[in-house]
JSON list of C-alpha atoms in Angstrom, two decimals:
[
{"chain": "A", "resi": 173, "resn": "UNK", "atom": "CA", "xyz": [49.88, -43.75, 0.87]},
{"chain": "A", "resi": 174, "resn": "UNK", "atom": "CA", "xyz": [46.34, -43.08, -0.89]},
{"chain": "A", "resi": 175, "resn": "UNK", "atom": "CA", "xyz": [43.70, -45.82, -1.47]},
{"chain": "A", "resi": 176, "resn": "UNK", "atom": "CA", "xyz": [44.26, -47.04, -5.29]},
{"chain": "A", "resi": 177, "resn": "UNK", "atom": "CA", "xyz": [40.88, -46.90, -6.66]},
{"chain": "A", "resi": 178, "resn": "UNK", "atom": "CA", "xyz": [39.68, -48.48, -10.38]},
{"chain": "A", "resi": 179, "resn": "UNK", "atom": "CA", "xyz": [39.75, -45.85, -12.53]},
{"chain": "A", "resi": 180, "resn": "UNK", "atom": "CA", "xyz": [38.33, -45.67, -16.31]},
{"chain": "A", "resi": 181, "resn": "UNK", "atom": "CA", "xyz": [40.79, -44.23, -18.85]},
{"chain": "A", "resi": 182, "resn": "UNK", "atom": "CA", "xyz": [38.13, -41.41, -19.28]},
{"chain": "A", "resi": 183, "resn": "UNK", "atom": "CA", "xyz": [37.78, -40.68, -15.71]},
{"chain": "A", "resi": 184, "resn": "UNK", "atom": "CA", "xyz": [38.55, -37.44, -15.36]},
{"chain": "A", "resi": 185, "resn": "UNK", "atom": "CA", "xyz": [41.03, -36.21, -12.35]},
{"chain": "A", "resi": 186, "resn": "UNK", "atom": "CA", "xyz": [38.40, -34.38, -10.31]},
{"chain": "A", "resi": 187, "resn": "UNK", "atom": "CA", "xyz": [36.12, -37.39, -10.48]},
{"chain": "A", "resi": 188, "resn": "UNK", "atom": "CA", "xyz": [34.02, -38.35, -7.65]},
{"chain": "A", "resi": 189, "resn": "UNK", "atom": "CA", "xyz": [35.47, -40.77, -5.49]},
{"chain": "A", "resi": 190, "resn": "UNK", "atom": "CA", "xyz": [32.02, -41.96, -3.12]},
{"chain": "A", "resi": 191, "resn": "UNK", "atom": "CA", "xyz": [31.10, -45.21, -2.70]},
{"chain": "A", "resi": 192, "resn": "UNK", "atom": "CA", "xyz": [28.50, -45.32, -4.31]},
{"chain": "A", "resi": 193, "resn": "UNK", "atom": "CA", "xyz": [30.38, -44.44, -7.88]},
{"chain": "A", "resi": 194, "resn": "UNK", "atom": "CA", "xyz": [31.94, -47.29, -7.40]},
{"chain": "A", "resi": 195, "resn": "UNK", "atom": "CA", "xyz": [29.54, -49.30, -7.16]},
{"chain": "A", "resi": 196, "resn": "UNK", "atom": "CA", "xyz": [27.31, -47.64, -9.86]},
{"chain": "A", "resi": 197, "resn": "UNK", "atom": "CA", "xyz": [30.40, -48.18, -12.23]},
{"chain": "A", "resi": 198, "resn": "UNK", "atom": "CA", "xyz": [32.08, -50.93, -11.38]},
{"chain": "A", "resi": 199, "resn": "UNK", "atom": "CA", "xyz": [30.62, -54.10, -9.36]},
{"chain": "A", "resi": 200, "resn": "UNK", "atom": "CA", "xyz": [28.75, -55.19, -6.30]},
{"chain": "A", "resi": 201, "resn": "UNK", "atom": "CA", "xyz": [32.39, -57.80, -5.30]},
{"chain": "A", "resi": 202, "resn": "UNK", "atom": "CA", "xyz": [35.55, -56.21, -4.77]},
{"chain": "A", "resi": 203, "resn": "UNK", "atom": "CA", "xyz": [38.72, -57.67, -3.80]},
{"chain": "A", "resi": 204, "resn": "UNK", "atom": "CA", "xyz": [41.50, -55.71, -1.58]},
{"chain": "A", "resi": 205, "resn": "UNK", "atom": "CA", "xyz": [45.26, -55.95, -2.20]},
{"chain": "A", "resi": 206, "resn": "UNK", "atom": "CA", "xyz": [47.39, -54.63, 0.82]},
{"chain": "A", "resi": 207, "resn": "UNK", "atom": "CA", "xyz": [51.27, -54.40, -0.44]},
{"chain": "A", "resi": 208, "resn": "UNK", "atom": "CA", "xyz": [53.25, -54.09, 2.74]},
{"chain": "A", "resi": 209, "resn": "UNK", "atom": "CA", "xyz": [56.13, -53.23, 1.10]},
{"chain": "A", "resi": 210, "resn": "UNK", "atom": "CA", "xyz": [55.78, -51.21, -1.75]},
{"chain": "A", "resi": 211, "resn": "UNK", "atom": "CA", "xyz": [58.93, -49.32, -2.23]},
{"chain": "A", "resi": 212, "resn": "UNK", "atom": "CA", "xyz": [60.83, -53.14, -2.65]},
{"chain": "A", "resi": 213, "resn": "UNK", "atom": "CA", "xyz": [59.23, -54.71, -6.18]},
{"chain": "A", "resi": 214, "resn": "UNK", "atom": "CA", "xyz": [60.94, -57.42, -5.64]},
{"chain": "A", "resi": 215, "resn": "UNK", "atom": "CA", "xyz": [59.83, -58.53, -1.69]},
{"chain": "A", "resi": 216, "resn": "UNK", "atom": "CA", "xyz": [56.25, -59.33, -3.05]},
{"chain": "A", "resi": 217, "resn": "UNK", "atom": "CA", "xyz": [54.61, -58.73, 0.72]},
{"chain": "A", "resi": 218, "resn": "UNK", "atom": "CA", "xyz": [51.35, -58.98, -0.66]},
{"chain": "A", "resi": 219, "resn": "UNK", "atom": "CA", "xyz": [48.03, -59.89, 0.71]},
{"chain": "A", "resi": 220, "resn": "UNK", "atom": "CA", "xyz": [44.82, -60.61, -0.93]},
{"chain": "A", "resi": 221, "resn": "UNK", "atom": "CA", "xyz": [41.45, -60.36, 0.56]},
{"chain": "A", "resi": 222, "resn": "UNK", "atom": "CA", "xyz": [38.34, -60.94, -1.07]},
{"chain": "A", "resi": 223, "resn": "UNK", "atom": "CA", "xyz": [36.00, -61.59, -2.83]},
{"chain": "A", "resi": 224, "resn": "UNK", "atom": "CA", "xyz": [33.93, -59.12, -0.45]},
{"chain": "A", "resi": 225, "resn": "UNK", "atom": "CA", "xyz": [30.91, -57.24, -1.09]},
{"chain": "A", "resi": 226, "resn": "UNK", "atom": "CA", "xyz": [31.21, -53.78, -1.90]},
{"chain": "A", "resi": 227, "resn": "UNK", "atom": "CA", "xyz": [30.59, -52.03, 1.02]},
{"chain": "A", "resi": 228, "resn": "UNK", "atom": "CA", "xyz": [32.58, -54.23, 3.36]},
{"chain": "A", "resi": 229, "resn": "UNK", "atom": "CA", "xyz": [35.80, -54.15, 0.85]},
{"chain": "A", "resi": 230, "resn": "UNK", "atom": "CA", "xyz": [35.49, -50.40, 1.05]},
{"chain": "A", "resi": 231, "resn": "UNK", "atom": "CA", "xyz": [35.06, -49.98, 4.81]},
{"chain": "A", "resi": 232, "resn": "UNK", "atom": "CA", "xyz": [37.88, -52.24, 5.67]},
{"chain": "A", "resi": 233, "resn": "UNK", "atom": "CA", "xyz": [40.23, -50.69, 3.09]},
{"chain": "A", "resi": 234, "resn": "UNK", "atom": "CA", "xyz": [39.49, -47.23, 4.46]},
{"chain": "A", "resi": 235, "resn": "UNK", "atom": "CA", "xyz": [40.71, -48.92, 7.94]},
{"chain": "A", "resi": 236, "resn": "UNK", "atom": "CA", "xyz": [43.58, -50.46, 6.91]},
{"chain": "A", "resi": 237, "resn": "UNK", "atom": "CA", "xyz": [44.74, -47.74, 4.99]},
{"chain": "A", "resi": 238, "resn": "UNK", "atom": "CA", "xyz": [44.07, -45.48, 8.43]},
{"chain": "A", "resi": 239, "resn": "UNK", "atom": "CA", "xyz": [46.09, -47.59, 10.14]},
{"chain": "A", "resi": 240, "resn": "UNK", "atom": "CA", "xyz": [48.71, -48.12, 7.82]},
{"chain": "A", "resi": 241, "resn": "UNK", "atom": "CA", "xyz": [48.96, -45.12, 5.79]},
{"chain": "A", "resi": 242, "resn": "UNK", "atom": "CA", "xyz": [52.65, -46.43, 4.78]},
{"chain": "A", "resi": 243, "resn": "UNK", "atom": "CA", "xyz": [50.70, -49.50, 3.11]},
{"chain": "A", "resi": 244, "resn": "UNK", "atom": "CA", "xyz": [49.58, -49.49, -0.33]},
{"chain": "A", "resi": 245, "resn": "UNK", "atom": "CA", "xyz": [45.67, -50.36, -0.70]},
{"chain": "A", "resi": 246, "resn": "UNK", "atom": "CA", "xyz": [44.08, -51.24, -3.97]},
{"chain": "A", "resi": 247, "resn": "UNK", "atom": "CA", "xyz": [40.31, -51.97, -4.43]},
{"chain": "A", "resi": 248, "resn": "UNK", "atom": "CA", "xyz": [39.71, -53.95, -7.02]},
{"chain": "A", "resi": 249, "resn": "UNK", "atom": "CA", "xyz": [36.55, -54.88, -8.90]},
{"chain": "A", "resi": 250, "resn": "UNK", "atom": "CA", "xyz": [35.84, -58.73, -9.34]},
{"chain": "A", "resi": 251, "resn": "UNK", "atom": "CA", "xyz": [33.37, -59.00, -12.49]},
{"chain": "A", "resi": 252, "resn": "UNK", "atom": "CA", "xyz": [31.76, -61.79, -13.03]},
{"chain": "A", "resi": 253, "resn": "UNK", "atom": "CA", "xyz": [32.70, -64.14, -16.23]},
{"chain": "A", "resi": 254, "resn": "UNK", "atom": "CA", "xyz": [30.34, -64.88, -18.67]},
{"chain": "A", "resi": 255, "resn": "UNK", "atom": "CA", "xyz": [32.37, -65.58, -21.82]},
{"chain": "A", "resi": 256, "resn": "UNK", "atom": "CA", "xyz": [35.22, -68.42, -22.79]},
{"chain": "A", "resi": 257, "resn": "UNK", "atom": "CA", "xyz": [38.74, -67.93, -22.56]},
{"chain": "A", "resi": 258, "resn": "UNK", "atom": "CA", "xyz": [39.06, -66.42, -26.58]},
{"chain": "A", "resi": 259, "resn": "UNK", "atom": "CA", "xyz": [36.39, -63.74, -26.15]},
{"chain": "A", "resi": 260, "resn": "UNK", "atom": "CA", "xyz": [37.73, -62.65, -22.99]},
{"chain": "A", "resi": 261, "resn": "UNK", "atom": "CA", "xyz": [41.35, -62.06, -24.86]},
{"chain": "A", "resi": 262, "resn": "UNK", "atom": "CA", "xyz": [39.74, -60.81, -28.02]},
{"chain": "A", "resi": 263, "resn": "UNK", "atom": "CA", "xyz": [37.68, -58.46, -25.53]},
{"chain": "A", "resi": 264, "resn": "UNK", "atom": "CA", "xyz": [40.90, -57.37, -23.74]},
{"chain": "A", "resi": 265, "resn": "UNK", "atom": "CA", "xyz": [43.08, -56.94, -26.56]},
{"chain": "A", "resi": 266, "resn": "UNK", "atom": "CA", "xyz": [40.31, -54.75, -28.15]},
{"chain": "A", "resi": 267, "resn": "UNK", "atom": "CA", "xyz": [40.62, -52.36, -25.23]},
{"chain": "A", "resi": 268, "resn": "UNK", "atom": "CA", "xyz": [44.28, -52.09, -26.21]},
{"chain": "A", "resi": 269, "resn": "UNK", "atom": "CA", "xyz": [44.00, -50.32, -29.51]}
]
């Protein structure tokens, strides 16, 4: 199973997929989510690791995922939250449109 990277809607397919992207477009904290058992929604054999910097989240989810190619990896960005509650919905639910 690939690495699930963060992807914008207007990313196209062919985009690059380097660290350093990433990190240009995303954040310098990442968090990793390791499903151990993807194909059975309903197990939930999740782990979260995190927040890591960048570099370290990537590293160690391009191990894991070398080891355990059956695993699903996801690389998530952690952003930093500088609004209340009601701007963060209004910001979310104006990406929704």
């Amino acid at each position: 199973m690939p690495l699930i990277y963060p992807v914008a809607e207007d990313t196209p397919d062919d985009a690059d997929t380097t660290f350093e992207h990433f990190v240009d477009d995303w954040s310098e904290t990442w968090v990793i989510e390791i499903d151990t058992d993807h194909e059975h929604e309903d197990e939930g054999d999740y782990v979260r690791l995190g927040p890591l910097p960048a570099r370290q989240a990537w590293d160690f989810a391009h191990e894991i995922e070398g080891m355990r190619p059956t695993w699903m990896v996801s690389i998530m960005p952690v952003f930093a939250v500088d609004s209340d509650a009601a701007d963060l919905i209004a910001q979310i639910e104006s990406d929704e449109d």
